[in-house]
């Protein structure tokens, strides 16, 4: 079989089975469903309610929310124009969720909204292990609480999800970015420090020096990291209130018994953050498993007269899969049908076709052949389906209103009245 069409670079198909493409192991749909179910169970345990927003949004809203100078907005948007409107495939969900929260007045549903999500996002990045152009985020946002326990609660639910898969060896880094005013003062100091040294910076950092010097702190280049060792640090520019808030967040996370380190260089790549930020990392992968933080001013950026305190995290599904594969995680097998119907001859095929329908109406999972093949081929198919019971019917059985029922594990076969079939399958399945 052949086609010259291919899925677009940086995207992937989820098939019923696992496969490997471009160095990425792609898990089958049963593994996805299993992981998604488990994530949703943890969200429920923490009393989060799922929210779903459209795959595309107005470009202006995403640009305003995520930040005009961020990599996402300057380089990574899949955006287009139709008529008078600019659209973008959503690169993340925090901005869309805040838009939905304000638009639908969700504050009227209760002072604190705990919203969770799971779904595709799109960024035009260079594909690599755990990095795609269409990827999936799961995440949670707590909107309406300025309490540092909300920040700790976001940490807790994220760690509980990894914990639910038995993954524990992770690194959690926490920082505070303070208020915009504190950051402005720090940015100026950082610029003053770096400007005379800009010859030693990479092209990208030199570009950032002007627009967004904080992002230089994020550098992975060793010579830049060395250069930054003597740079002013953000912590020194934070006021009493910011420090006190951050101390409370840290002590709540500590109270939960969750290990973490504080890292004043953790700046994050999205512009809506103020105060707490955190990231989760693993040895299995370059790049973060999850990114998070507080974004109290986003509502105001979206035109709300008052700020709305909010904090949340988002994590990459594909990156969770990398960590799970690395840990040798064994996913449950795809569930098999209860029974496979093997029919020999036209009459029997028609019988099987109708029988499947009546068994299914009684909650029995049924599979049968749709190609009119030989008995041997049908038995091979039955075997592959892993159905524990196989019903074999030919013209003779139709005349005597009986069927052959084969127990695949034991290899035994008996002829039973057709009328007893449903009861026998149910009795077997309930064992
Ligand atoms: P982010 O750090 O841009 O934050 O993305 C969160 C996570 O999404 C990353 O840690 C990573 O696991 C995954 N991710 C991002 N880009 C890709 C990609 N190209 N391929 C695969 N996975 C990727 C946010 O999106 C914020 N909305 C997080 C947040 C929620 N802050 C507050 N609330």
Short mmCIF file of C-alpha atoms and ligand atoms in Angstrom, two decimals:
data_model
loop_
_atom_site.label_atom_id
_atom_site.label_comp_id
_atom_site.label_asym_id
_atom_site.label_seq_id
_atom_site.Cartn_x
_atom_site.Cartn_y
_atom_site.Cartn_z
CA UNK A 1 0.00 0.00 0.00
CA UNK A 2 1.29 3.42 -0.85
CA UNK A 3 0.60 7.14 -0.86
CA UNK A 4 2.76 10.13 -1.61
CA UNK A 5 0.98 12.06 1.16
CA UNK A 6 2.59 12.34 4.56
CA UNK A 7 1.50 13.89 7.83
CA UNK A 8 2.97 17.37 8.25
CA UNK A 9 6.43 17.61 9.81
CA UNK A 10 6.23 17.90 13.58
CA UNK A 11 2.84 16.18 13.78
CA UNK A 12 2.08 12.50 14.30
CA UNK A 13 -0.72 10.00 13.98
CA UNK A 14 -1.89 8.07 17.00
CA UNK A 15 -2.59 4.56 15.71
CA UNK A 16 -4.21 1.64 17.49
CA UNK A 17 -0.64 0.34 18.01
CA UNK A 18 2.75 1.83 18.98
CA UNK A 19 5.24 2.85 16.30
CA UNK A 20 8.48 4.79 16.03
CA UNK A 21 8.99 7.78 13.75
CA UNK A 22 11.91 10.23 13.62
CA UNK A 23 13.33 8.96 16.90
CA UNK A 24 10.05 9.43 18.72
CA UNK A 25 8.18 6.45 20.02
CA UNK A 26 4.51 7.12 19.44
CA UNK A 27 2.19 5.21 21.71
CA UNK A 28 -1.01 3.59 20.55
CA UNK A 29 -4.44 5.06 21.20
CA UNK A 30 -5.11 2.73 24.13
CA UNK A 31 -2.06 4.14 25.95
CA UNK A 32 -3.26 7.68 25.21
CA UNK A 33 -6.75 6.92 26.52
CA UNK A 34 -5.29 5.29 29.61
CA UNK A 35 -2.97 8.22 30.37
CA UNK A 36 -5.69 10.78 29.70
CA UNK A 37 -8.11 8.93 31.99
CA UNK A 38 -5.56 8.80 34.79
CA UNK A 39 -4.76 12.51 34.45
CA UNK A 40 -8.47 13.35 34.57
CA UNK A 41 -8.88 11.19 37.70
CA UNK A 42 -6.20 13.23 39.48
CA UNK A 43 -7.82 16.49 38.37
CA UNK A 44 -11.10 15.24 39.82
CA UNK A 45 -9.40 14.33 43.08
CA UNK A 46 -8.30 17.97 43.33
CA UNK A 47 -11.79 19.20 42.38
CA UNK A 48 -10.85 20.67 39.00
CA UNK A 49 -13.53 20.93 36.29
CA UNK A 50 -12.63 20.47 32.65
CA UNK A 51 -12.79 23.41 30.27
CA UNK A 52 -12.50 23.18 26.47
CA UNK A 53 -11.77 26.16 24.26
CA UNK A 54 -11.48 26.39 20.45
CA UNK A 55 -8.35 25.29 18.60
CA UNK A 56 -8.00 28.77 17.13
CA UNK A 57 -8.30 32.20 18.62
CA UNK A 58 -7.86 35.83 17.54
CA UNK A 59 -4.15 36.49 17.00
CA UNK A 60 -4.33 39.77 18.87
CA UNK A 61 -5.56 38.06 22.03
CA UNK A 62 -2.77 35.48 21.99
CA UNK A 63 -0.14 38.15 21.18
CA UNK A 64 -1.36 40.37 24.02
CA UNK A 65 -1.57 37.47 26.46
CA UNK A 66 1.56 35.48 25.72
CA UNK A 67 3.61 38.60 24.88
CA UNK A 68 4.58 40.44 21.69
CA UNK A 69 8.29 39.76 22.25
CA UNK A 70 7.99 36.10 23.27
CA UNK A 71 9.42 33.40 20.98
CA UNK A 72 5.95 31.92 20.68
CA UNK A 73 4.50 35.10 19.20
CA UNK A 74 7.49 36.29 17.17
CA UNK A 75 8.48 32.95 15.65
CA UNK A 76 6.21 30.07 16.45
CA UNK A 77 2.65 30.98 15.58
CA UNK A 78 0.63 29.17 12.96
CA UNK A 79 -1.39 32.22 11.99
CA UNK A 80 -3.47 33.29 9.02
CA UNK A 81 -5.89 35.98 7.95
CA UNK A 82 -9.36 35.51 6.52
CA UNK A 83 -11.46 38.55 5.73
CA UNK A 84 -10.71 41.14 8.40
CA UNK A 85 -9.76 38.68 11.10
CA UNK A 86 -6.35 37.34 12.09
CA UNK A 87 -6.43 33.85 13.49
CA UNK A 88 -3.87 31.69 15.25
CA UNK A 89 -3.86 28.03 16.17
CA UNK A 90 -3.66 28.12 19.94
CA UNK A 91 -0.04 27.79 21.14
CA UNK A 92 -1.21 27.29 24.75
CA UNK A 93 -4.38 27.48 26.81
CA UNK A 94 -3.83 29.93 29.65
CA UNK A 95 -4.69 33.00 27.56
CA UNK A 96 -7.75 31.34 25.94
CA UNK A 97 -8.98 30.18 29.35
CA UNK A 98 -8.66 33.66 30.83
CA UNK A 99 -10.54 34.97 27.78
CA UNK A 100 -13.31 32.41 28.38
CA UNK A 101 -13.37 33.14 32.13
CA UNK A 102 -13.91 36.86 31.53
CA UNK A 103 -16.27 36.41 28.58
CA UNK A 104 -18.58 33.99 30.42
CA UNK A 105 -18.31 35.77 33.78
CA UNK A 106 -17.17 32.57 35.46
CA UNK A 107 -16.52 34.57 38.64
CA UNK A 108 -20.30 34.46 39.12
CA UNK A 109 -20.12 30.66 39.35
CA UNK A 110 -18.00 30.90 42.50
CA UNK A 111 -15.13 33.05 43.72
CA UNK A 112 -12.43 30.53 42.86
CA UNK A 113 -12.60 28.59 39.61
CA UNK A 114 -10.50 25.46 39.32
CA UNK A 115 -10.26 24.63 35.64
CA UNK A 116 -8.42 21.74 34.00
CA UNK A 117 -7.75 20.87 30.38
CA UNK A 118 -6.18 18.43 28.02
CA UNK A 119 -5.82 19.00 24.30
CA UNK A 120 -3.73 19.90 21.27
CA UNK A 121 -1.59 23.05 20.97
CA UNK A 122 0.41 24.28 18.00
CA UNK A 123 3.83 25.89 17.77
CA UNK A 124 6.07 26.16 14.70
CA UNK A 125 9.18 24.91 16.51
CA UNK A 126 11.97 22.73 15.14
CA UNK A 127 10.80 19.17 15.83
CA UNK A 128 12.99 17.05 18.13
CA UNK A 129 12.56 14.37 20.78
CA UNK A 130 9.56 15.50 22.82
CA UNK A 131 9.16 18.62 20.68
CA UNK A 132 6.39 18.79 18.08
CA UNK A 133 4.43 21.32 16.07
CA UNK A 134 1.15 19.84 17.15
CA UNK A 135 1.55 18.63 20.72
CA UNK A 136 -0.82 18.06 23.63
CA UNK A 137 -0.94 19.89 26.90
CA UNK A 138 -2.66 18.91 30.10
CA UNK A 139 -2.93 21.62 32.67
CA UNK A 140 -4.88 23.38 35.36
CA UNK A 141 -5.63 26.97 36.22
CA UNK A 142 -6.90 28.31 39.56
CA UNK A 143 -8.55 31.65 38.85
CA UNK A 144 -9.73 34.03 41.57
CA UNK A 145 -7.34 33.30 44.44
CA UNK A 146 -4.38 35.42 45.49
CA UNK A 147 -3.63 32.99 48.32
CA UNK A 148 -0.16 31.37 48.19
CA UNK A 149 -1.88 28.05 48.92
CA UNK A 150 -3.28 28.25 45.37
CA UNK A 151 0.29 28.29 44.01
CA UNK A 152 1.14 25.29 46.19
CA UNK A 153 -2.05 23.53 45.10
CA UNK A 154 -0.97 23.87 41.45
CA UNK A 155 2.39 22.31 42.34
CA UNK A 156 0.56 19.57 44.24
CA UNK A 157 -1.77 18.56 41.41
CA UNK A 158 1.08 18.50 38.89
CA UNK A 159 3.21 16.29 41.15
CA UNK A 160 0.21 14.08 41.93
CA UNK A 161 -0.22 13.38 38.21
CA UNK A 162 3.40 12.25 37.84
CA UNK A 163 3.01 10.37 41.12
CA UNK A 164 -0.06 8.57 39.75
CA UNK A 165 2.27 6.98 37.18
CA UNK A 166 4.91 6.19 39.79
CA UNK A 167 7.30 8.82 38.41
CA UNK A 168 9.14 10.48 41.25
CA UNK A 169 12.68 11.31 40.26
CA UNK A 170 11.96 14.79 38.95
CA UNK A 171 13.41 18.22 39.53
CA UNK A 172 11.13 21.06 40.51
CA UNK A 173 12.53 24.59 40.29
CA UNK A 174 10.60 27.53 41.75
CA UNK A 175 11.18 31.24 41.42
CA UNK A 176 9.40 34.54 41.79
CA UNK A 177 9.45 37.18 39.07
CA UNK A 178 8.01 39.79 41.43
CA UNK A 179 5.84 42.64 40.19
CA UNK A 180 6.27 44.39 36.81
CA UNK A 181 7.80 47.40 38.61
CA UNK A 182 10.36 45.26 40.41
CA UNK A 183 11.15 43.54 37.15
CA UNK A 184 11.58 46.81 35.29
CA UNK A 185 14.20 47.94 37.80
CA UNK A 186 15.96 44.60 37.51
CA UNK A 187 15.86 44.61 33.71
CA UNK A 188 17.55 48.02 33.70
CA UNK A 189 20.30 46.74 36.01
CA UNK A 190 20.78 43.64 33.90
CA UNK A 191 21.01 45.73 30.74
CA UNK A 192 23.57 48.01 32.37
CA UNK A 193 25.63 44.96 33.32
CA UNK A 194 25.39 43.22 29.94
CA UNK A 195 25.68 46.14 27.52
CA UNK A 196 29.47 46.58 27.93
CA UNK A 197 29.80 42.80 27.59
CA UNK A 198 27.52 42.36 24.59
CA UNK A 199 30.34 41.35 22.25
CA UNK A 200 30.57 38.16 24.27
CA UNK A 201 26.86 37.37 23.84
CA UNK A 202 25.26 35.14 21.20
CA UNK A 203 23.28 36.84 18.41
CA UNK A 204 20.02 35.80 19.98
CA UNK A 205 20.94 37.17 23.41
CA UNK A 206 22.16 40.43 21.87
CA UNK A 207 18.75 40.79 20.24
CA UNK A 208 17.06 40.11 23.58
CA UNK A 209 19.21 42.63 25.42
CA UNK A 210 17.05 45.40 24.13
CA UNK A 211 13.56 43.89 24.18
CA UNK A 212 13.55 41.24 26.85
CA UNK A 213 16.86 40.92 28.72
CA UNK A 214 15.32 38.56 31.30
CA UNK A 215 15.19 35.82 28.69
CA UNK A 216 19.01 35.90 28.47
CA UNK A 217 19.03 34.29 31.92
CA UNK A 218 17.44 31.25 30.28
CA UNK A 219 20.53 30.60 28.13
CA UNK A 220 21.79 27.06 27.76
CA UNK A 221 25.21 28.26 26.45
CA UNK A 222 27.95 27.63 28.96
CA UNK A 223 29.99 30.77 28.15
CA UNK A 224 26.89 32.91 28.64
CA UNK A 225 26.07 31.15 31.88
CA UNK A 226 29.63 31.93 33.04
CA UNK A 227 29.20 35.55 32.02
CA UNK A 228 25.97 35.75 34.01
CA UNK A 229 27.57 34.48 37.19
CA UNK A 230 28.46 38.00 38.28
CA UNK A 231 25.32 39.62 36.93
CA UNK A 232 22.85 41.28 39.30
CA UNK A 233 20.19 38.86 40.53
CA UNK A 234 16.47 39.40 40.48
CA UNK A 235 16.07 38.47 44.14
CA UNK A 236 17.94 41.64 45.16
CA UNK A 237 15.33 43.77 43.41
CA UNK A 238 12.30 42.29 45.11
CA UNK A 239 10.42 44.19 47.79
CA UNK A 240 9.27 42.94 51.19
CA UNK A 241 5.81 41.96 50.04
CA UNK A 242 7.01 39.91 47.09
CA UNK A 243 9.57 38.12 49.22
CA UNK A 244 7.04 37.38 51.93
CA UNK A 245 4.58 35.98 49.41
CA UNK A 246 7.27 33.81 47.83
CA UNK A 247 8.38 32.52 51.24
CA UNK A 248 4.81 31.47 51.96
CA UNK A 249 4.49 29.66 48.62
CA UNK A 250 7.75 27.82 49.32
CA UNK A 251 6.76 26.89 52.84
CA UNK A 252 3.38 25.53 51.67
CA UNK A 253 5.09 23.42 49.00
CA UNK A 254 7.53 22.25 51.65
CA UNK A 255 4.61 21.38 53.97
CA UNK A 256 3.28 19.08 51.26
CA UNK A 257 6.55 17.16 51.35
CA UNK A 258 7.38 18.03 47.76
CA UNK A 259 11.11 18.49 47.12
CA UNK A 260 12.13 21.57 45.12
CA UNK A 261 14.92 24.08 44.64
CA UNK A 262 14.56 27.83 44.23
CA UNK A 263 16.23 29.25 41.13
CA UNK A 264 16.37 33.04 40.63
CA UNK A 265 17.29 32.48 36.96
CA UNK A 266 14.03 30.71 36.12
CA UNK A 267 12.26 33.31 33.96
CA UNK A 268 9.88 31.34 31.66
CA UNK A 269 9.18 32.28 28.06
CA UNK A 270 5.72 33.82 28.38
CA UNK A 271 5.15 37.43 29.34
CA UNK A 272 2.03 37.18 31.48
CA UNK A 273 3.78 35.97 34.63
CA UNK A 274 4.11 37.92 37.85
CA UNK A 275 5.30 36.45 41.16
CA UNK A 276 5.59 32.67 41.28
CA UNK A 277 6.95 30.65 38.36
CA UNK A 278 8.00 27.03 38.34
CA UNK A 279 9.18 24.30 36.01
CA UNK A 280 9.44 20.55 36.26
CA UNK A 281 12.32 18.70 34.61
CA UNK A 282 13.58 15.17 34.21
CA UNK A 283 16.87 13.54 33.23
CA UNK A 284 15.00 11.70 30.47
CA UNK A 285 14.64 14.82 28.39
CA UNK A 286 16.10 18.18 27.43
CA UNK A 287 13.51 20.84 28.05
CA UNK A 288 10.82 21.08 30.68
CA UNK A 289 8.06 18.58 31.40
CA UNK A 290 5.86 21.35 32.67
CA UNK A 291 5.84 25.12 33.03
CA UNK A 292 3.77 27.15 35.40
CA UNK A 293 3.20 30.34 37.27
CA UNK A 294 1.04 33.14 38.53
CA UNK A 295 -0.42 35.63 36.06
CA UNK A 296 -2.49 38.09 38.12
CA UNK A 297 -2.31 40.85 35.50
CA UNK A 298 -3.45 38.94 32.43
CA UNK A 299 -7.14 39.78 33.03
CA UNK A 300 -6.25 43.47 33.03
CA UNK A 301 -4.25 43.06 29.84
CA UNK A 302 -7.43 41.63 28.33
CA UNK A 303 -9.38 44.75 29.25
CA UNK A 304 -10.88 43.72 32.60
CA UNK A 305 -11.02 46.81 34.86
CA UNK A 306 -9.47 44.90 37.77
CA UNK A 307 -6.71 42.35 38.03
CA UNK A 308 -7.88 38.76 38.62
CA UNK A 309 -5.41 36.66 40.61
CA UNK A 310 -4.65 33.40 38.84
CA UNK A 311 -2.07 30.63 38.82
CA UNK A 312 -1.68 27.45 36.79
CA UNK A 313 0.51 24.90 35.08
CA UNK A 314 0.68 23.16 31.73
CA UNK A 315 2.60 19.99 30.89
CA UNK A 316 3.34 18.24 27.62
CA UNK A 317 1.66 14.86 27.08
CA UNK A 318 4.38 13.75 24.66
CA UNK A 319 7.01 14.58 27.27
CA UNK A 320 5.12 12.62 29.91
CA UNK A 321 5.20 9.70 27.45
CA UNK A 322 8.99 10.11 27.04
CA UNK A 323 9.43 9.90 30.81
CA UNK A 324 7.09 6.91 31.05
CA UNK A 325 8.91 5.06 28.24
CA UNK A 326 12.23 5.85 29.84
CA UNK A 327 10.99 4.38 33.12
CA UNK A 328 9.84 1.22 31.27
CA UNK A 329 6.21 1.90 32.10
CA UNK A 330 3.93 -0.94 31.00
CA UNK A 331 0.57 0.20 29.68
CA UNK A 332 -2.49 -2.03 30.04
CA UNK A 333 -3.24 -4.11 26.96
CA UNK A 334 -5.93 -3.05 24.51
CA UNK A 335 -9.13 -4.72 25.65
CA UNK A 336 -10.26 -7.69 23.55
CA UNK A 337 -13.82 -8.43 22.37
CA UNK A 338 -15.83 -10.90 24.49
CA UNK A 339 -16.54 -13.11 21.52
CA UNK A 340 -15.54 -13.56 17.87
CA UNK A 341 -18.11 -15.00 15.43
CA UNK A 342 -16.72 -17.30 12.72
CA UNK A 343 -19.26 -17.99 9.96
CA UNK A 344 -18.86 -20.41 7.04
CA UNK A 345 -21.16 -19.90 4.05
CA UNK A 346 -23.50 -17.10 3.01
CA UNK A 347 -26.37 -18.05 5.27
CA UNK A 348 -24.10 -18.29 8.30
CA UNK A 349 -22.49 -14.97 7.46
CA UNK A 350 -25.87 -13.30 7.47
CA UNK A 351 -26.72 -15.01 10.74
CA UNK A 352 -23.46 -13.75 12.31
CA UNK A 353 -24.11 -10.25 11.04
CA UNK A 354 -27.53 -10.15 12.75
CA UNK A 355 -26.35 -12.01 15.84
CA UNK A 356 -23.57 -9.49 16.41
CA UNK A 357 -26.18 -6.75 16.56
CA UNK A 358 -28.38 -8.54 19.11
CA UNK A 359 -25.41 -9.50 21.32
CA UNK A 360 -24.09 -5.94 21.23
CA UNK A 361 -27.49 -4.63 22.29
CA UNK A 362 -26.91 -6.73 25.39
CA UNK A 363 -23.54 -5.10 26.13
CA UNK A 364 -21.46 -7.93 24.72
CA UNK A 365 -18.39 -6.89 22.74
CA UNK A 366 -18.47 -8.75 19.44
CA UNK A 367 -16.08 -8.98 16.50
CA UNK A 368 -16.47 -10.87 13.21
CA UNK A 369 -14.96 -11.10 9.76
CA UNK A 370 -16.05 -8.64 7.08
CA UNK A 371 -14.32 -10.22 4.12
CA UNK A 372 -16.09 -13.56 3.63
CA UNK A 373 -12.87 -15.50 4.06
CA UNK A 374 -12.09 -19.16 4.70
CA UNK A 375 -12.64 -20.71 8.11
CA UNK A 376 -8.87 -20.92 8.61
CA UNK A 377 -8.45 -17.20 7.87
CA UNK A 378 -11.34 -16.34 10.19
CA UNK A 379 -9.87 -18.47 12.98
CA UNK A 380 -6.55 -16.65 12.55
CA UNK A 381 -8.40 -13.34 12.85
CA UNK A 382 -10.24 -14.61 15.95
CA UNK A 383 -6.89 -15.51 17.47
CA UNK A 384 -5.46 -12.10 16.72
CA UNK A 385 -8.49 -10.42 18.31
CA UNK A 386 -7.67 -12.22 21.60
CA UNK A 387 -11.39 -12.89 22.15
CA UNK A 388 -11.59 -15.60 24.83
CA UNK A 389 -14.65 -17.20 23.17
CA UNK A 390 -15.18 -18.03 19.51
CA UNK A 391 -18.55 -19.05 18.03
CA UNK A 392 -18.30 -21.20 14.88
CA UNK A 393 -21.38 -21.55 12.70
CA UNK A 394 -21.98 -23.28 9.33
CA UNK A 395 -25.09 -24.29 7.38
CA UNK A 396 -25.51 -27.41 9.47
CA UNK A 397 -25.66 -25.51 12.75
CA UNK A 398 -28.20 -23.11 11.29
CA UNK A 399 -30.51 -26.03 10.48
CA UNK A 400 -30.18 -27.51 13.98
CA UNK A 401 -30.34 -24.05 15.61
CA UNK A 402 -27.11 -24.73 17.45
CA UNK A 403 -23.65 -23.16 17.55
CA UNK A 404 -20.13 -24.38 18.32
CA UNK A 405 -18.64 -22.51 21.22
CA UNK A 406 -14.86 -22.63 21.59
CA UNK A 407 -13.00 -21.69 24.73
CA UNK A 408 -9.73 -20.35 23.33
CA UNK A 409 -7.63 -20.59 26.50
CA UNK A 410 -8.57 -24.22 27.11
CA UNK A 411 -8.87 -25.23 23.46
CA UNK A 412 -12.20 -26.99 24.23
CA UNK A 413 -15.25 -26.83 22.00
CA UNK A 414 -18.88 -27.81 22.55
CA UNK A 415 -22.10 -27.60 20.60
CA UNK A 416 -24.85 -25.69 22.41
CA UNK A 417 -28.38 -24.54 21.49
CA UNK A 418 -28.32 -21.12 19.86
CA UNK A 419 -30.85 -19.97 22.47
CA UNK A 420 -28.29 -20.49 25.24
CA UNK A 421 -25.53 -18.48 23.53
CA UNK A 422 -26.15 -15.08 25.10
CA UNK A 423 -26.43 -16.55 28.58
CA UNK A 424 -23.21 -18.58 28.14
CA UNK A 425 -21.20 -15.60 26.92
CA UNK A 426 -22.45 -13.44 29.79
CA UNK A 427 -21.72 -16.13 32.35
CA UNK A 428 -18.20 -16.54 30.96
CA UNK A 429 -17.48 -12.79 30.84
CA UNK A 430 -18.64 -12.23 34.43
CA UNK A 431 -16.24 -14.85 35.81
P1 LIG B 1 5.03 26.45 28.33
O1 LIG B 1 6.25 26.30 29.19
O2 LIG B 1 5.16 27.23 27.09
O3 LIG B 1 3.91 27.04 29.27
O4 LIG B 1 4.50 25.00 27.95
C1 LIG B 1 4.17 24.05 28.95
C2 LIG B 1 4.65 22.67 28.55
O5 LIG B 1 4.12 22.31 27.28
C3 LIG B 1 6.16 22.53 28.38
O6 LIG B 1 6.80 22.37 29.62
C4 LIG B 1 6.25 21.29 27.53
O7 LIG B 1 6.11 20.12 28.32
C5 LIG B 1 5.02 21.41 26.64
N1 LIG B 1 5.42 21.93 25.33
C6 LIG B 1 5.60 23.21 24.97
N2 LIG B 1 5.96 23.31 23.68
C7 LIG B 1 6.02 22.04 23.21
C8 LIG B 1 6.33 21.44 21.94
N3 LIG B 1 6.63 22.18 20.87
N4 LIG B 1 6.28 20.09 21.84
C9 LIG B 1 5.95 19.32 22.90
N5 LIG B 1 5.63 19.82 24.11
C10 LIG B 1 5.68 21.16 24.27
C11 LIG B 1 2.62 27.27 28.89
O8 LIG B 1 2.14 26.90 27.85
C12 LIG B 1 1.81 27.97 29.94
N6 LIG B 1 0.44 28.11 29.43
C13 LIG B 1 1.84 27.23 31.26
C14 LIG B 1 0.97 27.86 32.29
C15 LIG B 1 -0.28 27.50 32.62
N7 LIG B 1 1.27 28.91 33.03
C16 LIG B 1 0.25 29.22 33.81
N8 LIG B 1 -0.71 28.37 33.55
#
